[in-house]
PDB file of C-alpha atoms in Angstrom:
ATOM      1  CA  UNK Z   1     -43.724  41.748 -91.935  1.00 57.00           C
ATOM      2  CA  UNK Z   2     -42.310  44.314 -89.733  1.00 81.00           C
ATOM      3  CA  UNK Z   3     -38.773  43.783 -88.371  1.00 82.00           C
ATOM      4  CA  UNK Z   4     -39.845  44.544 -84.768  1.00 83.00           C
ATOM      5  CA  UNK Z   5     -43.053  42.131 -85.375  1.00 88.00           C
ATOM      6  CA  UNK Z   6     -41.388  39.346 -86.478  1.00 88.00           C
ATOM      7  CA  UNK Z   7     -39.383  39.684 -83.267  1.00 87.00           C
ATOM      8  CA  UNK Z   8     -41.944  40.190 -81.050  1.00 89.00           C
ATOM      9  CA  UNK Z   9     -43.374  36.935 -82.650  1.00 90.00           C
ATOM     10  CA  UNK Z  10     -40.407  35.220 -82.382  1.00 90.00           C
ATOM     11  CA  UNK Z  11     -40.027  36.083 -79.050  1.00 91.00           C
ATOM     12  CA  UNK Z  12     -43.521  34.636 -77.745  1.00 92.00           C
ATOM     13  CA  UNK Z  13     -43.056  31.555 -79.771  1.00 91.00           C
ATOM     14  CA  UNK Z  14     -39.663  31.188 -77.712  1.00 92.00           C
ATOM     15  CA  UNK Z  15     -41.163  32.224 -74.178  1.00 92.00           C
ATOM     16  CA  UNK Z  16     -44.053  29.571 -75.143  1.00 90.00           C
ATOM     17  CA  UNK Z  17     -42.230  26.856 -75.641  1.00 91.00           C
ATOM     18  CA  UNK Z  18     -39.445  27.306 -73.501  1.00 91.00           C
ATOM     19  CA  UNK Z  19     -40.443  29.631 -70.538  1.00 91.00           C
ATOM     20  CA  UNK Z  20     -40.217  27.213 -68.061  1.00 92.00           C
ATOM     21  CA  UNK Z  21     -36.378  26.760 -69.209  1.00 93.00           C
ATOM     22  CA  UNK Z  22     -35.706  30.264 -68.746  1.00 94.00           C
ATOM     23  CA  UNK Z  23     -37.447  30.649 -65.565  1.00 94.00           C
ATOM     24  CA  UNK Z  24     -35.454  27.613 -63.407  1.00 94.00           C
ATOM     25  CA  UNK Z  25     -32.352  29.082 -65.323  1.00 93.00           C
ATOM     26  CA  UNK Z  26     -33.498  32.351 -63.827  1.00 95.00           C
ATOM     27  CA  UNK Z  27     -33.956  30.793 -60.069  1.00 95.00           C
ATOM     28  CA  UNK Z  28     -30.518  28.744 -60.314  1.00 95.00           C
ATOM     29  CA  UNK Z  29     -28.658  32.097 -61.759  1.00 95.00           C
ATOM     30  CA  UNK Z  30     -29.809  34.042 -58.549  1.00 95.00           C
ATOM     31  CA  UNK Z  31     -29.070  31.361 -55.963  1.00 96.00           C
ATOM     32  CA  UNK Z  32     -25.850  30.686 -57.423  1.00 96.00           C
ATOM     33  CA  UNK Z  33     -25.141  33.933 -57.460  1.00 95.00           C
ATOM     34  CA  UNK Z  34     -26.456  34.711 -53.851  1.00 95.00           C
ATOM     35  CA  UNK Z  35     -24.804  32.245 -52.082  1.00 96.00           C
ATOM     36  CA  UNK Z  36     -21.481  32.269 -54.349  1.00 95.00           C
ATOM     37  CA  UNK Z  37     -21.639  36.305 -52.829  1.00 95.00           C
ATOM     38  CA  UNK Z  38     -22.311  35.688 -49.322  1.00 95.00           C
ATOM     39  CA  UNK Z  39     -19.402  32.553 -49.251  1.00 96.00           C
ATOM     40  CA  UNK Z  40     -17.201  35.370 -51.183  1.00 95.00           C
ATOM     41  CA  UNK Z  41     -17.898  37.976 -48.692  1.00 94.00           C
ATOM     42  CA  UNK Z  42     -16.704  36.364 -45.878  1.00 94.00           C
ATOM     43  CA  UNK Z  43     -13.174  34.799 -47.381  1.00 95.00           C
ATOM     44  CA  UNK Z  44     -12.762  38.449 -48.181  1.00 93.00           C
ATOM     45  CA  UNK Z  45     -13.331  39.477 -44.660  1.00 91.00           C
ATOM     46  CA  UNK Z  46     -11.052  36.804 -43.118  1.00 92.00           C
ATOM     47  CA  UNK Z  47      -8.567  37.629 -45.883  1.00 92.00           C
ATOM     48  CA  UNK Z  48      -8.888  41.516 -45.120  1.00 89.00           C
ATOM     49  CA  UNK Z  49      -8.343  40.962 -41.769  1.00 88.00           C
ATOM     50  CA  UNK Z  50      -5.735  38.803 -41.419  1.00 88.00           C
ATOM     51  CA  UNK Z  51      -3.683  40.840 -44.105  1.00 86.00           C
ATOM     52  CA  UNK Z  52      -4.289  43.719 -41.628  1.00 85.00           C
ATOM     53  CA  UNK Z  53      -3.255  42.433 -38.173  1.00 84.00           C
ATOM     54  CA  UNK Z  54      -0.459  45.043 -37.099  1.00 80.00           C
ATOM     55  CA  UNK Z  55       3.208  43.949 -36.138  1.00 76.00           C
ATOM     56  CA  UNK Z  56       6.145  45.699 -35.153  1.00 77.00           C
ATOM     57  CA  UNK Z  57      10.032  45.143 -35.027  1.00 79.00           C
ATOM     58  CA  UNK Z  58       9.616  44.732 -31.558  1.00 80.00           C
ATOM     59  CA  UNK Z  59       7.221  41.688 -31.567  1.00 80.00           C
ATOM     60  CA  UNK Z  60       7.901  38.105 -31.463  1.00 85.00           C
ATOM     61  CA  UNK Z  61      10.057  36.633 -34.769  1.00 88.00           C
ATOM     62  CA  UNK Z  62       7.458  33.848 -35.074  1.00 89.00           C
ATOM     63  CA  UNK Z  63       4.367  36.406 -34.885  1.00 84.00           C
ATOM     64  CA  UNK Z  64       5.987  38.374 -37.329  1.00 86.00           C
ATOM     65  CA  UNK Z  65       7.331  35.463 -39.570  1.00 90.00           C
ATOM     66  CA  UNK Z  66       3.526  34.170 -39.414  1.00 90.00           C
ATOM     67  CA  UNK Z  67       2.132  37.473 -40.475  1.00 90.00           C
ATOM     68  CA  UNK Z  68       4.326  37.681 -43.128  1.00 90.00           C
ATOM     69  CA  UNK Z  69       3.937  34.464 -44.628  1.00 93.00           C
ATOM     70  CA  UNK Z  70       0.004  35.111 -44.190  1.00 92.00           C
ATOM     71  CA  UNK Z  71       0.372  37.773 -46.151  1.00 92.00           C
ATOM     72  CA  UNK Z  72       2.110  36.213 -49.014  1.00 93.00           C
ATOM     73  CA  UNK Z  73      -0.566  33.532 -49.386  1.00 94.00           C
ATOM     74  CA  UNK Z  74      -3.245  36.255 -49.412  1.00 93.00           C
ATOM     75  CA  UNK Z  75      -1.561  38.183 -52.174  1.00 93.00           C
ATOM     76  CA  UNK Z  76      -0.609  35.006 -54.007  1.00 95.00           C
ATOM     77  CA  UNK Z  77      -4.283  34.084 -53.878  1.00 95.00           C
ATOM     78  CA  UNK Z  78      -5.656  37.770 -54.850  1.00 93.00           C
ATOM     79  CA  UNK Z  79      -3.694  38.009 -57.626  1.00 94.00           C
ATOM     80  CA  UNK Z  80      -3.884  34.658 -58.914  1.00 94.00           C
ATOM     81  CA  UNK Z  81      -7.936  34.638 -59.314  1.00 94.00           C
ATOM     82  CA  UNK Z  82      -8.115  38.254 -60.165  1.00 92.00           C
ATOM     83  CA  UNK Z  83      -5.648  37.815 -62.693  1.00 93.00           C
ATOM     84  CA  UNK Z  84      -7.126  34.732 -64.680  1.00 94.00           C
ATOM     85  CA  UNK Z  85     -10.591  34.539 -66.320  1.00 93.00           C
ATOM     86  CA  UNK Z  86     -13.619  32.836 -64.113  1.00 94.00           C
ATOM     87  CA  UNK Z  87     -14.403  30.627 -67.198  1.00 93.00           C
ATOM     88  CA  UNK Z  88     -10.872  28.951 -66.914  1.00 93.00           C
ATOM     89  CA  UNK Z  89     -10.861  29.171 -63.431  1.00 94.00           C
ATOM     90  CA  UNK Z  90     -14.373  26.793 -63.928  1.00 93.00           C
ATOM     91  CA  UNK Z  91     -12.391  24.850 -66.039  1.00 92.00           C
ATOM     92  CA  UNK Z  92      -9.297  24.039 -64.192  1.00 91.00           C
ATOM     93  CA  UNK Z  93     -11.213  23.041 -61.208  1.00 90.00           C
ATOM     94  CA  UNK Z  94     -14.008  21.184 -62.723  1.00 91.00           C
ATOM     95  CA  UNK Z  95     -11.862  19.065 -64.866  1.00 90.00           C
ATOM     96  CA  UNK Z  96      -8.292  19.855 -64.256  1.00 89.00           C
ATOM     97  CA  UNK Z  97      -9.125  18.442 -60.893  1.00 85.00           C
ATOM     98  CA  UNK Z  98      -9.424  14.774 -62.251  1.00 86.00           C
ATOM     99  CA  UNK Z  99      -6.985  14.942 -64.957  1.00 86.00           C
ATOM    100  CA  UNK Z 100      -3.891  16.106 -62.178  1.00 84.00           C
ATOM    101  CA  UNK Z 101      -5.348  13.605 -59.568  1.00 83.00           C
ATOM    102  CA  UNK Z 102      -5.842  10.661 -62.276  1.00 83.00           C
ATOM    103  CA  UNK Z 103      -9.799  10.934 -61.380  1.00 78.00           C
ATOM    104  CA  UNK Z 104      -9.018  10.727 -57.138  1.00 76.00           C
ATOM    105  CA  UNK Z 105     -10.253  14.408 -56.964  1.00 73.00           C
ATOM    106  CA  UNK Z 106     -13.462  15.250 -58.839  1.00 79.00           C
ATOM    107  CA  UNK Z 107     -16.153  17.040 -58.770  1.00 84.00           C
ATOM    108  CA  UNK Z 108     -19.368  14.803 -58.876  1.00 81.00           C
ATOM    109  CA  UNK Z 109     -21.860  18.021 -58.189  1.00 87.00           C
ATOM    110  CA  UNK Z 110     -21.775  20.984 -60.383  1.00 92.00           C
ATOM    111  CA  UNK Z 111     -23.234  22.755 -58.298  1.00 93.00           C
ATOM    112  CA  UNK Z 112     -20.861  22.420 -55.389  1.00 93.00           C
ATOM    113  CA  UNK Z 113     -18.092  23.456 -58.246  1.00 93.00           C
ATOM    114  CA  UNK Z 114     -19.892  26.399 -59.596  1.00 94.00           C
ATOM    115  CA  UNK Z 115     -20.347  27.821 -56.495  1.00 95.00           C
ATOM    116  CA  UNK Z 116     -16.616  27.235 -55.517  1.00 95.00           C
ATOM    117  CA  UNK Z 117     -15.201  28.757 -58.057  1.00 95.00           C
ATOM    118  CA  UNK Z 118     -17.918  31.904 -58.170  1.00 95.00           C
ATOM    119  CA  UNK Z 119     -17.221  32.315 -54.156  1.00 96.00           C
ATOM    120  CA  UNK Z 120     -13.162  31.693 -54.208  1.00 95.00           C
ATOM    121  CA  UNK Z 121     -13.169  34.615 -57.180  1.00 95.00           C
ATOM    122  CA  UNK Z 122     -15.633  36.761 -55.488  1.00 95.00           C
ATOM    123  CA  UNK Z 123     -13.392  36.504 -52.386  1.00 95.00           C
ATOM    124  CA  UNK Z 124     -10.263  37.078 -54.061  1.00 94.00           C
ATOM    125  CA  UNK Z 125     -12.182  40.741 -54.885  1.00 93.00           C
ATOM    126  CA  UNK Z 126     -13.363  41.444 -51.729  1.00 93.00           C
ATOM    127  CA  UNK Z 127     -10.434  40.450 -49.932  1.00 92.00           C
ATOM    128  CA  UNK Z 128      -8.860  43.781 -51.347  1.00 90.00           C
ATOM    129  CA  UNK Z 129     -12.444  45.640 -50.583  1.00 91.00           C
ATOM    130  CA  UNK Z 130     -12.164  44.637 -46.996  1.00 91.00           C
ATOM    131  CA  UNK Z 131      -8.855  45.061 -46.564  1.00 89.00           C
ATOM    132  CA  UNK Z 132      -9.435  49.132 -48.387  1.00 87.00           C
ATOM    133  CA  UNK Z 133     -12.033  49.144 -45.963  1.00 88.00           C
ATOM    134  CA  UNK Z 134     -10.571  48.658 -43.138  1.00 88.00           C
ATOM    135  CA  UNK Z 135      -7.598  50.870 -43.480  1.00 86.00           C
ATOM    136  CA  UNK Z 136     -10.014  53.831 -44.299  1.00 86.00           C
ATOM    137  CA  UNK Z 137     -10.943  53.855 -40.650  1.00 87.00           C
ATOM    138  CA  UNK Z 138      -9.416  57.027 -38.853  1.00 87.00           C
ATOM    139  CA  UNK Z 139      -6.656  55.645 -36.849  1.00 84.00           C
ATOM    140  CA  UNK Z 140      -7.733  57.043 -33.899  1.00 87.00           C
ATOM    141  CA  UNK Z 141     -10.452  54.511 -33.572  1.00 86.00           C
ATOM    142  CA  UNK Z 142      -8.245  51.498 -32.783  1.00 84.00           C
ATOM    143  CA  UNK Z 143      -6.146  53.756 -30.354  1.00 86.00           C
ATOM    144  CA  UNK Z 144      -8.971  54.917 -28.622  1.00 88.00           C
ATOM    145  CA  UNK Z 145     -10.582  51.298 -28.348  1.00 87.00           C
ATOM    146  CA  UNK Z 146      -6.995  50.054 -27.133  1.00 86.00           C
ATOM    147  CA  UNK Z 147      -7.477  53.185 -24.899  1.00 89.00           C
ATOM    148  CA  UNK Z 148     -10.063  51.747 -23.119  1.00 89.00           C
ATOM    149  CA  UNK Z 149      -8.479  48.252 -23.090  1.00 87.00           C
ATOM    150  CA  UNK Z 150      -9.529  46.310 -25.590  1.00 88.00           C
ATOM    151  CA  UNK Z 151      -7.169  43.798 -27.549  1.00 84.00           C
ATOM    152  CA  UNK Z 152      -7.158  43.673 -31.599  1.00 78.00           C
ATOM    153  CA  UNK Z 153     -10.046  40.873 -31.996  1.00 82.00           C
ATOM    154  CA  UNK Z 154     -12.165  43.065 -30.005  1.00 87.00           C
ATOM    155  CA  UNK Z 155     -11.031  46.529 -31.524  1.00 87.00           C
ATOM    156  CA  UNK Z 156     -11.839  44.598 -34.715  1.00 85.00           C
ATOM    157  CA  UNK Z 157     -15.310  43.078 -33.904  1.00 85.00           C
ATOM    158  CA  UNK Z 158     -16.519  46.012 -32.336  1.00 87.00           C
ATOM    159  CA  UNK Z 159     -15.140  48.900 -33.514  1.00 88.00           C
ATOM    160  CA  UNK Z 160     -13.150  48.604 -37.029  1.00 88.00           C
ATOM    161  CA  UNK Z 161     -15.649  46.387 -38.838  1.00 86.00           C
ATOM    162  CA  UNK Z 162     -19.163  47.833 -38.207  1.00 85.00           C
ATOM    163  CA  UNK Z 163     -17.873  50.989 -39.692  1.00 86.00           C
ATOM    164  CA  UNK Z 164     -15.861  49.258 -42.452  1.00 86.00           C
ATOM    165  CA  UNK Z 165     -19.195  47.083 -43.505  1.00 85.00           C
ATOM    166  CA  UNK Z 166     -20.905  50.528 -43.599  1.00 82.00           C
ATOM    167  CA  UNK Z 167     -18.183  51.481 -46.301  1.00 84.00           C
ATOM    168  CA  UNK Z 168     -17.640  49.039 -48.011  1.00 89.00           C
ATOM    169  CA  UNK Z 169     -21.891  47.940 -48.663  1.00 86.00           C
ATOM    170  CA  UNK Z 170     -21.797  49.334 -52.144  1.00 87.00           C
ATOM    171  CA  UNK Z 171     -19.064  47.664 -53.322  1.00 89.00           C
ATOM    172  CA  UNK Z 172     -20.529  44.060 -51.887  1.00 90.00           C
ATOM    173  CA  UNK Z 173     -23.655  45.073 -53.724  1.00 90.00           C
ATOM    174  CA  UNK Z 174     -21.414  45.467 -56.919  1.00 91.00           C
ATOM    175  CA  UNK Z 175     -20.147  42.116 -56.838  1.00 93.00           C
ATOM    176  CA  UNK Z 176     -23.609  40.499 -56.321  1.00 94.00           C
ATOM    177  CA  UNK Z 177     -24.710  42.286 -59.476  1.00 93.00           C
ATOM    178  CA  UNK Z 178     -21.299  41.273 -61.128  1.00 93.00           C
ATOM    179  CA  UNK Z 179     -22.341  37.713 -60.328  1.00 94.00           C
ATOM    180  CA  UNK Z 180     -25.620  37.290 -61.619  1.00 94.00           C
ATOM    181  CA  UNK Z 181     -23.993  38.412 -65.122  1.00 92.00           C
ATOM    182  CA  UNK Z 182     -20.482  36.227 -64.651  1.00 90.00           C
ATOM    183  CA  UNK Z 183     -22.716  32.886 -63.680  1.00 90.00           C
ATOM    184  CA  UNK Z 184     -23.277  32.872 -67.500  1.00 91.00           C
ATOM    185  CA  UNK Z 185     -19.333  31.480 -68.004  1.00 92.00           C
ATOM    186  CA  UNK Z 186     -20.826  28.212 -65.421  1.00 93.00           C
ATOM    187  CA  UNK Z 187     -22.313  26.830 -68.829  1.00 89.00           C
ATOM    188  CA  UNK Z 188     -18.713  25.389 -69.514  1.00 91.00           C
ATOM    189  CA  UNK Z 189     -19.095  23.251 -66.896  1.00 91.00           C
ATOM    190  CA  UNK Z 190     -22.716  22.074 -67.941  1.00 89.00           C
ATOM    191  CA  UNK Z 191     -24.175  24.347 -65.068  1.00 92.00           C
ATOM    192  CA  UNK Z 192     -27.631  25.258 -66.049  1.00 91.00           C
ATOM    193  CA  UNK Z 193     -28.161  29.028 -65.466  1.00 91.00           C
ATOM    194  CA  UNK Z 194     -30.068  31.584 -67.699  1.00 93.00           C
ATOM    195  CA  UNK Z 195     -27.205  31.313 -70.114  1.00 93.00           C
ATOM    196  CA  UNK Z 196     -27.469  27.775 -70.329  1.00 92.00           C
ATOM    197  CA  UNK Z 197     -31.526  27.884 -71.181  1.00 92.00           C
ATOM    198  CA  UNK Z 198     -30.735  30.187 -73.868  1.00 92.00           C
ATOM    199  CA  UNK Z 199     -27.996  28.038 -75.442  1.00 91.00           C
ATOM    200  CA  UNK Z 200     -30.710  25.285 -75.266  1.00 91.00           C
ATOM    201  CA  UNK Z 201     -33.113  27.453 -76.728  1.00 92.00           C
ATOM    202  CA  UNK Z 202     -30.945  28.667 -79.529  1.00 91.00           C
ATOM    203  CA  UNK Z 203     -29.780  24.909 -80.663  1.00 90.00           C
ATOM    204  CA  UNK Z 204     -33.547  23.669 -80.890  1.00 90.00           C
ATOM    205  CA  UNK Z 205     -34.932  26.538 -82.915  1.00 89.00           C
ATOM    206  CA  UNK Z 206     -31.469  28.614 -84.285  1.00 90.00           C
ATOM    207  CA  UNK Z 207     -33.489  31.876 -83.466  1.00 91.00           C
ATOM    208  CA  UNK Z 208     -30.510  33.247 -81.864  1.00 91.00           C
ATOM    209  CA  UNK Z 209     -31.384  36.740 -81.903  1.00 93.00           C
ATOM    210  CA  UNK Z 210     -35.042  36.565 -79.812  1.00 92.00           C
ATOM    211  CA  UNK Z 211     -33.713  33.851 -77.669  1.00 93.00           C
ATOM    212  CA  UNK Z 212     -30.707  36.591 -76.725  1.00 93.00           C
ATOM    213  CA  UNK Z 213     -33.511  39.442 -76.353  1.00 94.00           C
ATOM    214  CA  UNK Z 214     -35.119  37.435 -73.532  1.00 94.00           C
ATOM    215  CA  UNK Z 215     -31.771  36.784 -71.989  1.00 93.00           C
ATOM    216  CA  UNK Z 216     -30.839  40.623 -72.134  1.00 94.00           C
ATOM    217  CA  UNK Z 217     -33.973  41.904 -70.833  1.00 94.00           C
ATOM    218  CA  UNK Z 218     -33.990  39.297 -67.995  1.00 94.00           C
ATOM    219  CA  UNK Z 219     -30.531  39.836 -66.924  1.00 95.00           C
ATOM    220  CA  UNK Z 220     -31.230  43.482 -66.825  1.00 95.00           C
ATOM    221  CA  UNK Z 221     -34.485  43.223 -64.480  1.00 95.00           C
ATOM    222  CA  UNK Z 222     -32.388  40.934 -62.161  1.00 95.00           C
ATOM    223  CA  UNK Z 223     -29.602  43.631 -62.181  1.00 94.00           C
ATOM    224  CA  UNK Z 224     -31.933  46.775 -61.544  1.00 94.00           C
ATOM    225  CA  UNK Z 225     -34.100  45.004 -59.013  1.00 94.00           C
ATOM    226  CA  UNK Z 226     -30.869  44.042 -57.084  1.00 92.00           C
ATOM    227  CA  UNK Z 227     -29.486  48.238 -57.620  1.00 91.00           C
ATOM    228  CA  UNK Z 228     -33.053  48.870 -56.236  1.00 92.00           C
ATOM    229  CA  UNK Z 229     -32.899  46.556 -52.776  1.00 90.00           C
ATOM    230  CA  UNK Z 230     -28.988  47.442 -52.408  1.00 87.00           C
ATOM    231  CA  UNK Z 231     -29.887  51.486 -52.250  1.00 87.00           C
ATOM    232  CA  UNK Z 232     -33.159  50.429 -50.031  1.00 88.00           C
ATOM    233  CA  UNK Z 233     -30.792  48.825 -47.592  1.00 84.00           C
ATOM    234  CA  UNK Z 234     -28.051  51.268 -47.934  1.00 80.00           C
ATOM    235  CA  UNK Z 235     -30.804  54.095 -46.718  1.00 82.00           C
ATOM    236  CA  UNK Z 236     -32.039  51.507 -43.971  1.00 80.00           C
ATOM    237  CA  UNK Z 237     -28.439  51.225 -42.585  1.00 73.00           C
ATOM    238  CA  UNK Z 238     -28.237  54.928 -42.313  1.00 71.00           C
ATOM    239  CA  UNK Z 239     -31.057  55.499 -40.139  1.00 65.00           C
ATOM    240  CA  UNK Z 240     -33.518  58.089 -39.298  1.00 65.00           C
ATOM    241  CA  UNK Z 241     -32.555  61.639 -40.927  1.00 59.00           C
ATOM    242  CA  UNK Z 242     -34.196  63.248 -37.941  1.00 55.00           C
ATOM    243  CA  UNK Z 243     -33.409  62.769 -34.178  1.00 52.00           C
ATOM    244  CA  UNK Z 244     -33.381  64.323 -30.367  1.00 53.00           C
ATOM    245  CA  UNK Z 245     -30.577  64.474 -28.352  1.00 51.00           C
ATOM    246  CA  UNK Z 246     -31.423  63.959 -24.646  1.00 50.00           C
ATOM    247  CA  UNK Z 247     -29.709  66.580 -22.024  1.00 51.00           C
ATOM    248  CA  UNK Z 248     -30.338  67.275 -18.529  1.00 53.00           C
ATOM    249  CA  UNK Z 249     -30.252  71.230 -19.026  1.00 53.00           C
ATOM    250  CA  UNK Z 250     -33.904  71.974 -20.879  1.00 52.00           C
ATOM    251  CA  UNK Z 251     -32.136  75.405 -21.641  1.00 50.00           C
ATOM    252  CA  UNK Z 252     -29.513  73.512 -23.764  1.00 49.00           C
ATOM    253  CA  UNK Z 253     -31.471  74.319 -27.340  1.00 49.00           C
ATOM    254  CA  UNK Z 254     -30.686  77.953 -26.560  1.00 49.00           C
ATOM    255  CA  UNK Z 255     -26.925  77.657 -26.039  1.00 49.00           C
ATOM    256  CA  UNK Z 256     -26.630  76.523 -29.527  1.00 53.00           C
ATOM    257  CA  UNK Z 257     -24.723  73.542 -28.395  1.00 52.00           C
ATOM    258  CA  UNK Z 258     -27.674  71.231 -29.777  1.00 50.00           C
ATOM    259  CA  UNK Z 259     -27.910  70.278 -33.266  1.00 52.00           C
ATOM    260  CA  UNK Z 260     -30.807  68.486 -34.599  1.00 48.00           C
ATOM    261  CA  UNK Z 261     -29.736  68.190 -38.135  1.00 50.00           C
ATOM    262  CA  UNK Z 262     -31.950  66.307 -41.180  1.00 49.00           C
ATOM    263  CA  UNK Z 263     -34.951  67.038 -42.692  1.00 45.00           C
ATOM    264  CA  UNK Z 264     -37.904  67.095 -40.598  1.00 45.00           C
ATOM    265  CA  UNK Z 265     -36.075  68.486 -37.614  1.00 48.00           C
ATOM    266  CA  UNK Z 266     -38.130  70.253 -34.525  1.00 50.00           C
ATOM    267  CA  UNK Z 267     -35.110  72.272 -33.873  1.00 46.00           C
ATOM    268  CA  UNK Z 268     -36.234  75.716 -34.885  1.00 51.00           C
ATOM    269  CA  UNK Z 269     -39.918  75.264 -33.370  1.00 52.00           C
ATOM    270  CA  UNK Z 270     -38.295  74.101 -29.938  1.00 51.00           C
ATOM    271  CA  UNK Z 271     -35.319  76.861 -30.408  1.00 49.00           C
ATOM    272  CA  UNK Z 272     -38.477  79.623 -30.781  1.00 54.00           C
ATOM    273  CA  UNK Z 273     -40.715  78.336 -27.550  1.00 52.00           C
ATOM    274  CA  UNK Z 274     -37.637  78.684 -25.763  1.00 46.00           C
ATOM    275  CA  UNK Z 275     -36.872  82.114 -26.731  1.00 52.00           C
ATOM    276  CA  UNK Z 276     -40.477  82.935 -26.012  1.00 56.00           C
ATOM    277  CA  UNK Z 277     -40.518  81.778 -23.063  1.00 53.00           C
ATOM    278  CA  UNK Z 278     -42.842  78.872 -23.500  1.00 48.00           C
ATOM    279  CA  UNK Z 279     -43.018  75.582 -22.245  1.00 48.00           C
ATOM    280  CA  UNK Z 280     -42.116  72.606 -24.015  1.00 44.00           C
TER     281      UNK Z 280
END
């Protein structure tokens, strides 16, 4: 028998028998990853902004003893789970927990510890994302929204961090994508994800090969339907390619001080009635 038959049998005789296995581990490998993302995202937000509240040598010793010490947890805490795998991260806190805390401290739920450990390391990433983000704002933002009176929180809420989210989209996108593959490590801690069904697979029947097919070519759908509804919402954030500025002067579009840029753009066919002499 053909190589690529016998694999194509061995594949249906594995999605028979064991589809249902694959599918929940599909469903808990997307939640997982989903919320572990969304928890990430905003300890890398609070992290990004705290490690970018500004301070001078003229402010108060406390404020600026504060920031700095802020700062030095934040960097401590970036480092330290950027630095180390996610699998041993999994590890420490699922059972290094008890075995420091003589059993006081455990986890009882695994998947209260797979998601901490998925959103603490996801954070630990954005926190430097955010914090990028931020700081890639023209300056002149925050001194024209202190201009006009507003203190940091505010400048922050509504000025800095709209813009910075815009930025700094992809990259969230990234990580979610990064996390539906990195789940697989949760299997050290028993967590049953689309790894995990494989695994299962693979010890019943030892056909390691066509149980890893199915895991490659599901992993990869999840990953390209996620690129494909990341660039949908990217486009949806930028809005409309085509718009109409409003003016008081209807002989503005012949000053060439209107621009109606984008595809799809009237500009030219208003520009021309005007020159004509026709009404709009």
């Amino acid at each position: 028998m053909n190589q690529f038959a016998k694999l194509g049998v061995d594949i249906a005789k594995l999605w028979g028998k064991y589809s249902g296995s694959y599918l929940s581990g599909v469903r808990n490998t997307l939640v997982l990853a989903l919320v572990a993302t969304v928890i990430g995202c905003v300890i890398g937000f609070i992290c990004g902004v705290l490690n970018t509240i500004p301070h001078t040598k003229t402010d108060n010793i406390v404020k600026r003893g504060v920031l700095a010490l802020i700062r030095v947890v934040v960097r401590v805490y970036v480092e330290v789970f950027r630095g180390t795998p996610m699998v041993l991260q999994a590890v420490f806190v699922y059972y290094g927990l008890p075995y420091f805390t003589n059993n006081a401290v455990q986890f009882t739920n695994v998947w209260l510890a797979a998601i901490l450990v998925v959103s603490v390391n996801t954070g630990a990433y954005m926190a430097e994302t955010v914090r990028g983000g931020i700081l890639s704002i023209d300056p002149g933002q925050t001194e024209g929204a202190k201009a006009i009176g507003m203190n940091h929180f505010q400048t922050m809420l509504y000025v800095i961090l709209p813009q910075a989210l815009r930025n700094i989209l992809p990259q969230i996108g990234n990580n979610f994508i990064i996390n539906v593959k990195d789940t697989s490590v949760m299997f050290i801690i028993s967590f049953t994800d689309f790894f995990a069904a494989h695994r299962a697979a693979v010890g019943a029947t030892y056909l390691y090969f066509p149980s890893a097919t199915i895991e490659m070519l599901g992993y990869l759908c999840m990953t390209l339907v996620a690129s494909f509804l990341l660039r949908w919402w990217e486009k949806k954030l930028d809005g409309n390619e085509s718009y109409s500025l409003a003016a008081a002067d209807q002989l503005g579009a012949t000053s060439g001080t209107m621009n109606y840029p984008g595809k799809g753009s009237n500009y030219d066919e208003r520009s021309r009635e005007y020159q004509e002499g026709g009404e709009r």
